[in-house]
PDB file of C-alpha atoms and ligand atoms in Angstrom:
ATOM      1  CA  MET H 160       0.046  -0.011   0.246  1.00 94.00           C
ATOM      2  CA  ASN H 161       1.138   3.701  -0.711  1.00 98.00           C
ATOM      3  CA  ILE H 162      -0.177   6.792   0.447  1.00 98.00           C
ATOM      4  CA  ILE H 163      -0.560   9.265  -2.358  1.00 98.00           C
ATOM      5  CA  SER H 164      -3.542  10.918  -1.952  1.00 98.00           C
ATOM      6  CA  ALA H 165      -6.234  11.708   0.821  1.00 98.00           C
ATOM      7  CA  GLY H 166      -8.661  10.621  -1.455  1.00 97.00           C
ATOM      8  CA  GLN H 167      -7.816   7.018  -1.419  1.00 98.00           C
ATOM      9  CA  PHE H 168      -8.893   6.392   2.335  1.00 98.00           C
ATOM     10  CA  SER H 169     -12.405   5.026   3.404  1.00 98.00           C
ATOM     11  CA  ARG H 170     -13.484   6.229   6.610  1.00 98.00           C
ATOM     12  CA  GLU H 171     -12.967   3.073   8.145  1.00 98.00           C
ATOM     13  CA  GLU H 172      -9.268   3.263   7.226  1.00 98.00           C
ATOM     14  CA  VAL H 173      -8.833   6.756   8.663  1.00 98.00           C
ATOM     15  CA  GLU H 174     -10.321   5.278  11.891  1.00 98.00           C
ATOM     16  CA  LYS H 175      -8.121   2.467  11.893  1.00 98.00           C
ATOM     17  CA  LEU H 176      -5.076   4.747  11.678  1.00 98.00           C
ATOM     18  CA  ILE H 177      -6.379   7.046  14.361  1.00 98.00           C
ATOM     19  CA  ASP H 178      -7.033   3.870  16.494  1.00 98.00           C
ATOM     20  CA  ASN H 179      -3.149   2.915  15.670  1.00 97.00           C
ATOM     21  CA  ALA H 180      -1.927   6.185  16.820  1.00 98.00           C
ATOM     22  CA  GLU H 181      -3.985   6.520  20.049  1.00 97.00           C
ATOM     23  CA  GLN H 182      -2.649   2.696  20.705  1.00 97.00           C
ATOM     24  CA  ILE H 183       0.849   3.619  20.314  1.00 97.00           C
ATOM     25  CA  ARG H 184       0.587   6.618  22.363  1.00 97.00           C
ATOM     26  CA  TYR H 185      -0.980   4.838  25.090  1.00 97.00           C
ATOM     27  CA  GLN H 186       1.633   2.080  25.182  1.00 95.00           C
ATOM     28  CA  TYR H 187       4.481   4.632  25.527  1.00 96.00           C
ATOM     29  CA  VAL H 188       2.655   6.785  28.042  1.00 96.00           C
ATOM     30  CA  HIS H 189       1.657   3.795  30.216  1.00 97.00           C
ATOM     31  CA  TYR H 190       4.424   1.443  29.696  1.00 96.00           C
ATOM     32  CA  GLY H 191       7.545   3.424  28.194  1.00 93.00           C
ATOM     33  CA  PRO H 192       9.744   3.047  25.123  1.00 90.00           C
ATOM     34  CA  MET H 193      10.021  -0.581  25.075  1.00 91.00           C
ATOM     35  CA  ALA H 194       6.522  -1.164  24.626  1.00 90.00           C
ATOM     36  CA  CYS H 195       6.126   0.120  21.283  1.00 90.00           C
ATOM     37  CA  ARG H 196       9.101  -1.438  19.228  1.00 93.00           C
ATOM     38  CA  PHE H 197       6.611  -2.619  16.735  1.00 90.00           C
ATOM     39  CA  ASN H 198       8.856  -1.726  13.538  1.00 94.00           C
ATOM     40  CA  GLN H 199      12.032  -3.608  14.935  1.00 94.00           C
ATOM     41  CA  GLY H 200      14.410  -4.426  12.122  1.00 95.00           C
ATOM     42  CA  ARG H 201      12.765  -2.140   9.511  1.00 97.00           C
ATOM     43  CA  THR H 202      14.226   0.786   7.782  1.00 98.00           C
ATOM     44  CA  LEU H 203      12.708   3.902   6.829  1.00 98.00           C
ATOM     45  CA  ALA H 204      14.088   5.952   4.018  1.00 98.00           C
ATOM     46  CA  THR H 205      13.142  10.029   3.974  1.00 98.00           C
ATOM     47  CA  LEU H 206      13.626  11.638   0.559  1.00 97.00           C
ATOM     48  CA  PHE H 207      13.021  15.227   0.850  1.00 96.00           C
ATOM     49  CA  TYR H 208      13.528  17.547  -2.126  1.00 95.00           C
ATOM     50  CA  GLU H 209      12.024  20.766  -0.255  1.00 94.00           C
ATOM     51  CA  PRO H 210      12.389  21.983   3.081  1.00 91.00           C
ATOM     52  CA  SER H 211      10.746  20.535   6.105  1.00 93.00           C
ATOM     53  CA  THR H 212      10.998  20.478  10.036  1.00 92.00           C
ATOM     54  CA  ARG H 213       7.889  18.646  11.147  1.00 95.00           C
ATOM     55  CA  THR H 214       7.276  16.209   8.599  1.00 97.00           C
ATOM     56  CA  ARG H 215      10.582  14.806   8.080  1.00 97.00           C
ATOM     57  CA  LEU H 216      11.403  14.838  11.926  1.00 97.00           C
ATOM     58  CA  SER H 217       8.306  13.637  12.953  1.00 98.00           C
ATOM     59  CA  PHE H 218       8.572  10.349  10.493  1.00 98.00           C
ATOM     60  CA  GLU H 219      12.106   9.846  11.724  1.00 98.00           C
ATOM     61  CA  ALA H 220      11.372  10.186  15.189  1.00 97.00           C
ATOM     62  CA  ALA H 221       8.175   7.900  15.170  1.00 98.00           C
ATOM     63  CA  MET H 222      10.359   5.368  13.466  1.00 98.00           C
ATOM     64  CA  CYS H 223      13.176   5.490  15.993  1.00 97.00           C
ATOM     65  CA  ARG H 224      10.287   5.449  18.760  1.00 96.00           C
ATOM     66  CA  LEU H 225       8.702   2.419  17.099  1.00 96.00           C
ATOM     67  CA  GLY H 226      12.457   0.626  17.211  1.00 96.00           C
ATOM     68  CA  GLY H 227      13.197   0.910  13.393  1.00 97.00           C
ATOM     69  CA  ASN H 228      16.062   2.506  11.646  1.00 97.00           C
ATOM     70  CA  VAL H 229      16.181   5.802   9.347  1.00 98.00           C
ATOM     71  CA  ILE H 230      18.449   6.570   6.334  1.00 97.00           C
ATOM     72  CA  THR H 231      17.875   9.880   5.247  1.00 95.00           C
ATOM     73  CA  THR H 232      19.213  12.607   2.568  1.00 87.00           C
ATOM     74  CA  GLU H 233      18.349  15.860   4.088  1.00 73.00           C
ATOM     75  CA  ASN H 234      18.264  17.914   1.187  1.00 84.00           C
ATOM     76  CA  ALA H 235      17.946  15.686  -1.578  1.00 86.00           C
ATOM     77  CA  ALA H 236      17.820  18.178  -4.586  1.00 85.00           C
ATOM     78  CA  ALA H 237      21.356  19.300  -3.463  1.00 81.00           C
ATOM     79  CA  PHE H 238      22.845  16.080  -1.824  1.00 76.00           C
ATOM     80  CA  SER H 239      21.542  13.317  -4.000  1.00 79.00           C
ATOM     81  CA  SER H 240      22.190  12.157  -7.369  1.00 81.00           C
ATOM     82  CA  ALA H 241      19.499  14.576  -8.516  1.00 81.00           C
ATOM     83  CA  ILE H 242      22.050  17.355  -8.816  1.00 80.00           C
ATOM     84  CA  LYS H 243      24.059  14.791 -11.274  1.00 81.00           C
ATOM     85  CA  GLY H 244      20.825  14.585 -13.136  1.00 84.00           C
ATOM     86  CA  GLU H 245      19.641  11.294 -12.158  1.00 87.00           C
ATOM     87  CA  SER H 246      15.731  10.906 -12.547  1.00 93.00           C
ATOM     88  CA  LEU H 247      13.336  10.714  -9.658  1.00 95.00           C
ATOM     89  CA  GLU H 248      12.163   7.166 -10.883  1.00 96.00           C
ATOM     90  CA  ASP H 249      15.869   5.871 -10.908  1.00 95.00           C
ATOM     91  CA  THR H 250      16.603   7.180  -7.484  1.00 95.00           C
ATOM     92  CA  ILE H 251      13.670   5.650  -6.065  1.00 97.00           C
ATOM     93  CA  ARG H 252      14.216   2.092  -7.648  1.00 97.00           C
ATOM     94  CA  ILE H 253      17.544   2.182  -5.785  1.00 96.00           C
ATOM     95  CA  VAL H 254      16.173   3.397  -2.337  1.00 96.00           C
ATOM     96  CA  SER H 255      13.432   0.863  -2.442  1.00 97.00           C
ATOM     97  CA  SER H 256      16.240  -1.660  -2.386  1.00 97.00           C
ATOM     98  CA  TYR H 257      17.739  -0.085   0.804  1.00 97.00           C
ATOM     99  CA  ALA H 258      14.461   0.344   2.620  1.00 98.00           C
ATOM    100  CA  ASP H 259      11.322  -1.055   3.784  1.00 98.00           C
ATOM    101  CA  VAL H 260       9.201   2.204   3.460  1.00 98.00           C
ATOM    102  CA  ILE H 261      10.094   5.380   1.592  1.00 98.00           C
ATOM    103  CA  VAL H 262       8.988   9.147   2.733  1.00 98.00           C
ATOM    104  CA  LEU H 263       9.286  11.631  -0.499  1.00 98.00           C
ATOM    105  CA  ARG H 264       8.703  15.164  -0.446  1.00 97.00           C
ATOM    106  CA  HIS H 265       9.018  16.867  -4.112  1.00 97.00           C
ATOM    107  CA  PRO H 266       8.109  20.194  -5.585  1.00 95.00           C
ATOM    108  CA  GLU H 267       6.286  18.557  -8.487  1.00 96.00           C
ATOM    109  CA  LYS H 268       2.542  17.867  -8.213  1.00 97.00           C
ATOM    110  CA  GLY H 269       2.122  14.192  -9.390  1.00 97.00           C
ATOM    111  CA  SER H 270       5.719  13.017  -8.397  1.00 97.00           C
ATOM    112  CA  ALA H 271       4.593  10.689  -5.604  1.00 98.00           C
ATOM    113  CA  GLU H 272       2.446   8.731  -8.018  1.00 98.00           C
ATOM    114  CA  ARG H 273       5.420   8.386 -10.277  1.00 98.00           C
ATOM    115  CA  ALA H 274       7.770   7.553  -7.734  1.00 98.00           C
ATOM    116  CA  ALA H 275       5.366   4.780  -6.036  1.00 98.00           C
ATOM    117  CA  ALA H 276       4.792   3.325  -9.750  1.00 98.00           C
ATOM    118  CA  VAL H 277       8.537   2.192  -9.611  1.00 98.00           C
ATOM    119  CA  SER H 278       8.927   1.637  -5.807  1.00 98.00           C
ATOM    120  CA  LYS H 279       9.405  -2.081  -4.490  1.00 98.00           C
ATOM    121  CA  VAL H 280       8.331  -0.677  -1.090  1.00 98.00           C
ATOM    122  CA  PRO H 281       5.148   1.473   0.484  1.00 98.00           C
ATOM    123  CA  LEU H 282       5.791   5.106  -0.289  1.00 98.00           C
ATOM    124  CA  ILE H 283       4.176   7.933   1.418  1.00 98.00           C
ATOM    125  CA  ASN H 284       3.696  11.422  -0.199  1.00 98.00           C
ATOM    126  CA  ALA H 285       4.920  13.715   2.392  1.00 98.00           C
ATOM    127  CA  GLY H 286       3.897  16.693  -0.129  1.00 98.00           C
ATOM    128  CA  ASP H 287       4.079  16.924  -4.031  1.00 98.00           C
ATOM    129  CA  GLY H 288       4.121  20.587  -5.092  1.00 97.00           C
ATOM    130  CA  ASP H 289       0.750  22.158  -4.624  1.00 97.00           C
ATOM    131  CA  GLY H 290      -0.822  18.863  -5.106  1.00 98.00           C
ATOM    132  CA  GLU H 291      -1.538  16.915  -1.618  1.00 98.00           C
ATOM    133  CA  HIS H 292      -0.101  16.258   1.759  1.00 98.00           C
ATOM    134  CA  PRO H 293      -2.130  13.280   2.923  1.00 98.00           C
ATOM    135  CA  THR H 294      -0.606  12.590   6.331  1.00 98.00           C
ATOM    136  CA  GLN H 295      -1.155  15.958   7.235  1.00 98.00           C
ATOM    137  CA  ALA H 296      -4.598  15.649   6.694  1.00 98.00           C
ATOM    138  CA  LEU H 297      -4.675  12.291   8.811  1.00 98.00           C
ATOM    139  CA  LEU H 298      -2.980  14.074  11.739  1.00 98.00           C
ATOM    140  CA  ASP H 299      -5.477  17.197  11.143  1.00 99.00           C
ATOM    141  CA  ILE H 300      -8.558  14.662  11.208  1.00 98.00           C
ATOM    142  CA  TYR H 301      -6.974  12.975  14.561  1.00 98.00           C
ATOM    143  CA  THR H 302      -6.401  16.428  15.853  1.00 98.00           C
ATOM    144  CA  VAL H 303      -9.869  17.280  15.362  1.00 98.00           C
ATOM    145  CA  GLN H 304     -11.106  14.116  16.824  1.00 98.00           C
ATOM    146  CA  ARG H 305      -9.268  14.661  19.950  1.00 98.00           C
ATOM    147  CA  GLU H 306      -9.986  18.106  20.470  1.00 98.00           C
ATOM    148  CA  CYS H 307     -13.510  18.170  19.613  1.00 98.00           C
ATOM    149  CA  GLY H 308     -14.634  14.601  20.195  1.00 98.00           C
ATOM    150  CA  ARG H 309     -16.051  14.354  16.711  1.00 98.00           C
ATOM    151  CA  VAL H 310     -15.626  15.502  13.126  1.00 98.00           C
ATOM    152  CA  ASP H 311     -19.262  15.038  11.816  1.00 98.00           C
ATOM    153  CA  GLY H 312     -21.347  18.025  12.128  1.00 98.00           C
ATOM    154  CA  LEU H 313     -18.623  20.431  12.615  1.00 98.00           C
ATOM    155  CA  HIS H 314     -18.207  23.841  10.608  1.00 98.00           C
ATOM    156  CA  PHE H 315     -14.781  24.353   9.357  1.00 98.00           C
ATOM    157  CA  ALA H 316     -13.295  27.665   8.142  1.00 98.00           C
ATOM    158  CA  PHE H 317     -10.297  27.377   5.920  1.00 98.00           C
ATOM    159  CA  VAL H 318      -8.355  30.733   5.700  1.00 98.00           C
ATOM    160  CA  GLY H 319      -5.591  31.969   3.437  1.00 97.00           C
ATOM    161  CA  ASP H 320      -3.770  30.360   0.548  1.00 96.00           C
ATOM    162  CA  LEU H 321      -6.270  28.057  -0.518  1.00 97.00           C
ATOM    163  CA  ARG H 322      -4.935  27.600  -3.932  1.00 97.00           C
ATOM    164  CA  TYR H 323      -1.465  26.479  -3.476  1.00 97.00           C
ATOM    165  CA  GLY H 324      -1.840  25.324   0.293  1.00 98.00           C
ATOM    166  CA  ARG H 325      -1.640  21.385  -0.066  1.00 98.00           C
ATOM    167  CA  THR H 326      -2.455  20.449   3.293  1.00 98.00           C
ATOM    168  CA  VAL H 327      -6.072  21.855   2.714  1.00 98.00           C
ATOM    169  CA  HIS H 328      -6.248  20.063  -0.523  1.00 98.00           C
ATOM    170  CA  SER H 329      -5.981  16.857   1.350  1.00 98.00           C
ATOM    171  CA  LEU H 330      -7.853  17.654   4.489  1.00 98.00           C
ATOM    172  CA  ILE H 331     -11.061  18.801   2.263  1.00 98.00           C
ATOM    173  CA  ARG H 332     -10.772  15.418   0.440  1.00 98.00           C
ATOM    174  CA  LEU H 333     -10.969  13.771   3.967  1.00 98.00           C
ATOM    175  CA  LEU H 334     -13.809  15.744   5.281  1.00 98.00           C
ATOM    176  CA  GLY H 335     -15.894  14.339   2.375  1.00 97.00           C
ATOM    177  CA  LEU H 336     -15.943  11.247   4.365  1.00 97.00           C
ATOM    178  CA  TYR H 337     -17.774  12.799   7.190  1.00 97.00           C
ATOM    179  CA  GLU H 338     -21.368  13.713   7.797  1.00 97.00           C
ATOM    180  CA  ASN H 339     -23.018  17.336   7.966  1.00 97.00           C
ATOM    181  CA  VAL H 340     -19.417  18.993   7.920  1.00 98.00           C
ATOM    182  CA  LYS H 341     -20.122  22.396   6.861  1.00 98.00           C
ATOM    183  CA  ILE H 342     -17.030  24.198   4.936  1.00 98.00           C
ATOM    184  CA  THR H 343     -16.649  28.003   4.583  1.00 98.00           C
ATOM    185  CA  LEU H 344     -13.493  29.141   2.427  1.00 98.00           C
ATOM    186  CA  VAL H 345     -11.903  32.407   3.057  1.00 98.00           C
ATOM    187  CA  SER H 346      -9.193  33.853   0.744  1.00 96.00           C
ATOM    188  CA  PRO H 347      -8.915  36.393  -1.818  1.00 95.00           C
ATOM    189  CA  GLY H 348     -10.427  35.380  -5.262  1.00 94.00           C
ATOM    190  CA  THR H 349      -6.809  34.974  -6.844  1.00 93.00           C
ATOM    191  CA  LEU H 350      -6.005  32.257  -4.196  1.00 95.00           C
ATOM    192  CA  SER H 351      -9.491  30.253  -4.123  1.00 96.00           C
ATOM    193  CA  LEU H 352      -9.625  26.576  -4.009  1.00 98.00           C
ATOM    194  CA  PRO H 353      -8.599  24.698  -7.141  1.00 97.00           C
ATOM    195  CA  GLN H 354     -11.726  23.188  -8.808  1.00 96.00           C
ATOM    196  CA  ASP H 355     -10.303  19.648  -8.656  1.00 96.00           C
ATOM    197  CA  VAL H 356     -10.805  20.003  -4.834  1.00 97.00           C
ATOM    198  CA  LEU H 357     -13.952  22.074  -4.488  1.00 96.00           C
ATOM    199  CA  LYS H 358     -15.857  19.177  -6.101  1.00 94.00           C
ATOM    200  CA  PHE H 359     -15.475  17.331  -2.738  1.00 95.00           C
ATOM    201  CA  ILE H 360     -17.632  19.994  -0.868  1.00 96.00           C
ATOM    202  CA  LYS H 361     -21.246  19.686  -1.045  1.00 92.00           C
ATOM    203  CA  GLU H 362     -22.330  23.513  -0.385  1.00 95.00           C
ATOM    204  CA  PRO H 363     -19.132  25.629   0.170  1.00 96.00           C
ATOM    205  CA  VAL H 364     -19.499  29.091   1.691  1.00 98.00           C
ATOM    206  CA  VAL H 365     -17.179  31.263   0.044  1.00 98.00           C
ATOM    207  CA  THR H 366     -16.116  34.807   1.089  1.00 98.00           C
ATOM    208  CA  GLU H 367     -13.411  37.248   1.171  1.00 97.00           C
ATOM    209  CA  SER H 368     -13.856  38.283   4.595  1.00 97.00           C
ATOM    210  CA  LEU H 369     -12.270  36.746   7.432  1.00 97.00           C
ATOM    211  CA  HIS H 370     -14.644  38.649   9.910  1.00 97.00           C
ATOM    212  CA  GLU H 371     -17.721  37.506   8.187  1.00 97.00           C
ATOM    213  CA  ALA H 372     -16.394  33.812   8.529  1.00 98.00           C
ATOM    214  CA  LEU H 373     -15.846  34.162  12.270  1.00 98.00           C
ATOM    215  CA  ALA H 374     -19.062  35.453  13.009  1.00 98.00           C
ATOM    216  CA  ALA H 375     -20.474  32.504  11.406  1.00 98.00           C
ATOM    217  CA  LYS H 376     -19.117  30.900  14.626  1.00 98.00           C
ATOM    218  CA  PRO H 377     -17.035  28.283  12.925  1.00 98.00           C
ATOM    219  CA  ASP H 378     -15.899  25.097  15.158  1.00 98.00           C
ATOM    220  CA  VAL H 379     -12.351  24.582  13.560  1.00 98.00           C
ATOM    221  CA  VAL H 380     -10.668  27.764  12.040  1.00 98.00           C
ATOM    222  CA  TYR H 381      -7.297  26.503   9.954  1.00 98.00           C
ATOM    223  CA  LEU H 382      -5.060  28.804   8.948  1.00 98.00           C
ATOM    224  CA  THR H 383      -2.484  28.587   6.334  1.00 97.00           C
ATOM    225  CA  ARG H 384       0.699  30.439   5.235  1.00 95.00           C
ATOM    226  CA  ILE H 385       1.029  32.186   1.906  1.00 94.00           C
ATOM    227  CA  GLN H 386       2.823  29.349  -0.281  1.00 94.00           C
ATOM    228  CA  ALA H 387       5.135  31.972  -1.375  1.00 92.00           C
ATOM    229  CA  GLU H 388       7.624  29.509  -3.121  1.00 91.00           C
ATOM    230  CA  ARG H 389       4.843  28.423  -5.384  1.00 93.00           C
ATOM    231  CA  HIS H 390       3.448  31.566  -6.502  1.00 93.00           C
ATOM    232  CA  PRO H 391       4.593  32.748  -9.889  1.00 85.00           C
ATOM    233  CA  VAL H 392       5.472  36.483  -8.269  1.00 82.00           C
ATOM    234  CA  MET H 393       6.626  36.441  -4.741  1.00 71.00           C
ATOM    235  CA  ALA H 394       3.918  37.241  -2.525  1.00 78.00           C
ATOM    236  CA  ALA H 395       3.565  38.811   0.825  1.00 82.00           C
ATOM    237  CA  PRO H 396       1.547  37.591   3.826  1.00 81.00           C
ATOM    238  CA  LEU H 397      -2.140  38.421   3.692  1.00 84.00           C
ATOM    239  CA  LYS H 398      -2.413  40.982   6.600  1.00 87.00           C
ATOM    240  CA  GLU H 399      -6.214  40.962   6.357  1.00 91.00           C
ATOM    241  CA  TYR H 400      -5.958  37.294   7.329  1.00 95.00           C
ATOM    242  CA  THR H 401      -4.318  37.511  10.869  1.00 96.00           C
ATOM    243  CA  ILE H 402      -5.712  36.137  13.880  1.00 97.00           C
ATOM    244  CA  THR H 403      -4.874  38.083  17.141  1.00 97.00           C
ATOM    245  CA  ARG H 404      -6.563  38.230  20.505  1.00 97.00           C
ATOM    246  CA  GLN H 405      -9.382  40.385  19.023  1.00 97.00           C
ATOM    247  CA  GLU H 406     -10.282  37.682  16.392  1.00 98.00           C
ATOM    248  CA  MET H 407     -10.214  34.964  19.014  1.00 98.00           C
ATOM    249  CA  GLY H 408     -12.665  36.968  21.058  1.00 98.00           C
ATOM    250  CA  ILE H 409     -15.292  36.371  18.229  1.00 98.00           C
ATOM    251  CA  LEU H 410     -15.030  32.498  18.144  1.00 98.00           C
ATOM    252  CA  HIS H 411     -17.026  30.461  20.507  1.00 97.00           C
ATOM    253  CA  ASP H 412     -15.418  28.936  23.729  1.00 97.00           C
ATOM    254  CA  LYS H 413     -15.031  25.430  22.259  1.00 98.00           C
ATOM    255  CA  ALA H 414     -13.852  26.347  18.741  1.00 98.00           C
ATOM    256  CA  ILE H 415     -10.198  25.279  17.997  1.00 98.00           C
ATOM    257  CA  LEU H 416      -7.600  27.021  15.843  1.00 98.00           C
ATOM    258  CA  MET H 417      -5.494  24.972  13.687  1.00 98.00           C
ATOM    259  CA  HIS H 418      -2.490  25.493  11.479  1.00 98.00           C
ATOM    260  CA  PRO H 419      -0.052  22.940   9.585  1.00 98.00           C
ATOM    261  CA  LEU H 420       2.827  25.103  10.398  1.00 98.00           C
ATOM    262  CA  PRO H 421       5.186  26.953   9.865  1.00 97.00           C
ATOM    263  CA  ARG H 422       3.224  30.271  10.414  1.00 96.00           C
ATOM    264  CA  VAL H 423       4.643  33.333   9.312  1.00 92.00           C
ATOM    265  CA  SER H 424       2.562  36.488  10.646  1.00 92.00           C
ATOM    266  CA  GLU H 425      -0.919  34.408  10.377  1.00 95.00           C
ATOM    267  CA  ILE H 426      -1.276  33.883  14.141  1.00 97.00           C
ATOM    268  CA  HIS H 427       0.141  36.242  16.478  1.00 97.00           C
ATOM    269  CA  GLN H 428       2.106  35.091  19.311  1.00 97.00           C
ATOM    270  CA  GLU H 429      -0.285  36.361  21.966  1.00 98.00           C
ATOM    271  CA  VAL H 430      -2.799  33.774  20.745  1.00 98.00           C
ATOM    272  CA  ASP H 431      -0.389  30.822  21.746  1.00 98.00           C
ATOM    273  CA  SER H 432      -1.368  30.928  25.209  1.00 98.00           C
ATOM    274  CA  ASP H 433      -4.991  30.509  24.481  1.00 98.00           C
ATOM    275  CA  PRO H 434      -6.450  27.248  25.065  1.00 98.00           C
ATOM    276  CA  ARG H 435      -8.307  27.277  21.801  1.00 98.00           C
ATOM    277  CA  ALA H 436      -4.966  27.443  19.766  1.00 98.00           C
ATOM    278  CA  ALA H 437      -4.202  23.703  19.043  1.00 98.00           C
ATOM    279  CA  TYR H 438      -1.608  24.075  16.344  1.00 98.00           C
ATOM    280  CA  PHE H 439       1.225  22.805  18.776  1.00 98.00           C
ATOM    281  CA  ARG H 440      -0.848  20.120  19.999  1.00 98.00           C
ATOM    282  CA  GLN H 441      -1.775  19.330  16.203  1.00 98.00           C
ATOM    283  CA  ALA H 442       2.015  19.340  15.502  1.00 98.00           C
ATOM    284  CA  GLU H 443       2.611  16.675  18.300  1.00 98.00           C
ATOM    285  CA  ASN H 444      -0.410  14.499  17.015  1.00 98.00           C
ATOM    286  CA  GLY H 445       1.527  14.376  13.864  1.00 98.00           C
ATOM    287  CA  TYR H 446       4.096  12.178  15.465  1.00 98.00           C
ATOM    288  CA  TRP H 447       1.766   9.621  16.995  1.00 98.00           C
ATOM    289  CA  MET H 448      -0.121   9.540  13.593  1.00 98.00           C
ATOM    290  CA  ARG H 449       2.989   8.935  11.695  1.00 98.00           C
ATOM    291  CA  ALA H 450       3.821   6.265  13.899  1.00 98.00           C
ATOM    292  CA  GLY H 451       0.250   4.698  13.545  1.00 98.00           C
ATOM    293  CA  ILE H 452       0.871   5.005   9.805  1.00 98.00           C
ATOM    294  CA  LEU H 453       4.328   3.088   9.554  1.00 98.00           C
ATOM    295  CA  THR H 454       3.185   0.605  11.656  1.00 97.00           C
ATOM    296  CA  HIS H 455       0.241   0.134   9.422  1.00 97.00           C
ATOM    297  CA  LEU H 456       2.070   0.079   6.092  1.00 98.00           C
ATOM    298  CA  LEU H 457       4.702  -2.277   7.475  1.00 97.00           C
ATOM    299  CA  GLY H 458       1.991  -4.596   8.421  1.00 94.00           C
ATOM    300  CA  MET H 459       2.991  -4.613  12.001  1.00 91.00           C
ATOM    301  CA  ASP H 460      -0.254  -3.347  13.246  1.00 88.00           C
TER     302      ASP H 460
HETATM  303  C1  NCD G 292       3.038  22.392   5.308  1.00 59.03           C
HETATM  304  C2  NCD G 292       3.611  21.908   3.770  1.00 59.03           C
HETATM  305  O1  NCD G 292       4.703  21.828   3.707  1.00 59.03           O
HETATM  306  O2  NCD G 292       2.720  21.700   2.893  1.00 59.03           O
HETATM  307  N1  NCD G 292       4.217  22.077   5.871  1.00 59.03           N
HETATM  308  C3  NCD G 292       3.778  20.877   6.821  1.00 59.03           C
HETATM  309  O3  NCD G 292       3.781  19.954   6.380  1.00 59.03           O
HETATM  310  N2  NCD G 292       3.156  20.775   8.064  1.00 59.03           N
HETATM  311  C4  NCD G 292       2.552  23.710   5.313  1.00 59.03           C
HETATM  312  C5  NCD G 292       3.344  24.874   4.686  1.00 59.03           C
HETATM  313  O4  NCD G 292       4.496  24.697   4.169  1.00 59.03           O
HETATM  314  O5  NCD G 292       2.912  25.994   4.722  1.00 59.03           O
END
């Protein structure tokens, strides 16, 4: 099994992965590190052609926690044979004979699918350009489930660069699996959600106004950074989509604020101490979710 798109999952499969993450977390918290060495003797390869902090390190840390090994090339664009002109396919053919599972991040949309076609081992898409980032969506759903106790029936507001933000593209696909989910899309017209993702939403509310969206009392507000590196002309952060204490004042008591991180200026630091600011807990959940994913792909669950 490969993980290429969030659109590949059934609700049952998502629930299984959440269950895995929770079980590994429980084992670790209650019985310590020796109790969750499910992937002993297995090797993870991480191949990142774009920068990453959380995604790469959480996959690697999860594999270590599970008793497995990690091989990596931190900046694959510069330090792998890509710089000598080797194709992605050739690199994957080789790496898949060294490792039991591969995590790939690459700037081209569709690259993960191309890589999976030649890989001898399970391949995980950790971001393919402005395409998708399915494991982020899985950890986002896990976070909503933990924070709100459910996903069905919730109102989500997605704010910022919806055109190039791949985490949003994947999360909206997953939300298509849940009942009575309401989605509000907040962006300038030039950064609106691509049509191929929009079709996963039944009746989206579309607005350019953050205040109008917040006044509708969403349960989950999901901020994104301007994906400046993917814009044809370098773009500045969207000042009109900044969350300060004032915007938090509009949200209801049980609402949560999410962000895949890194944030630039979308969320003021003064918001961090608000209990509804869930983004650091979200990043931590990524570690456990990725442990659950690795265990599943290696058939160790
Ligand atoms: C995101 C990404 O790489 O798409 N980062 C992440 O994995 N948490 C979001 C971003 O870079 O803005």
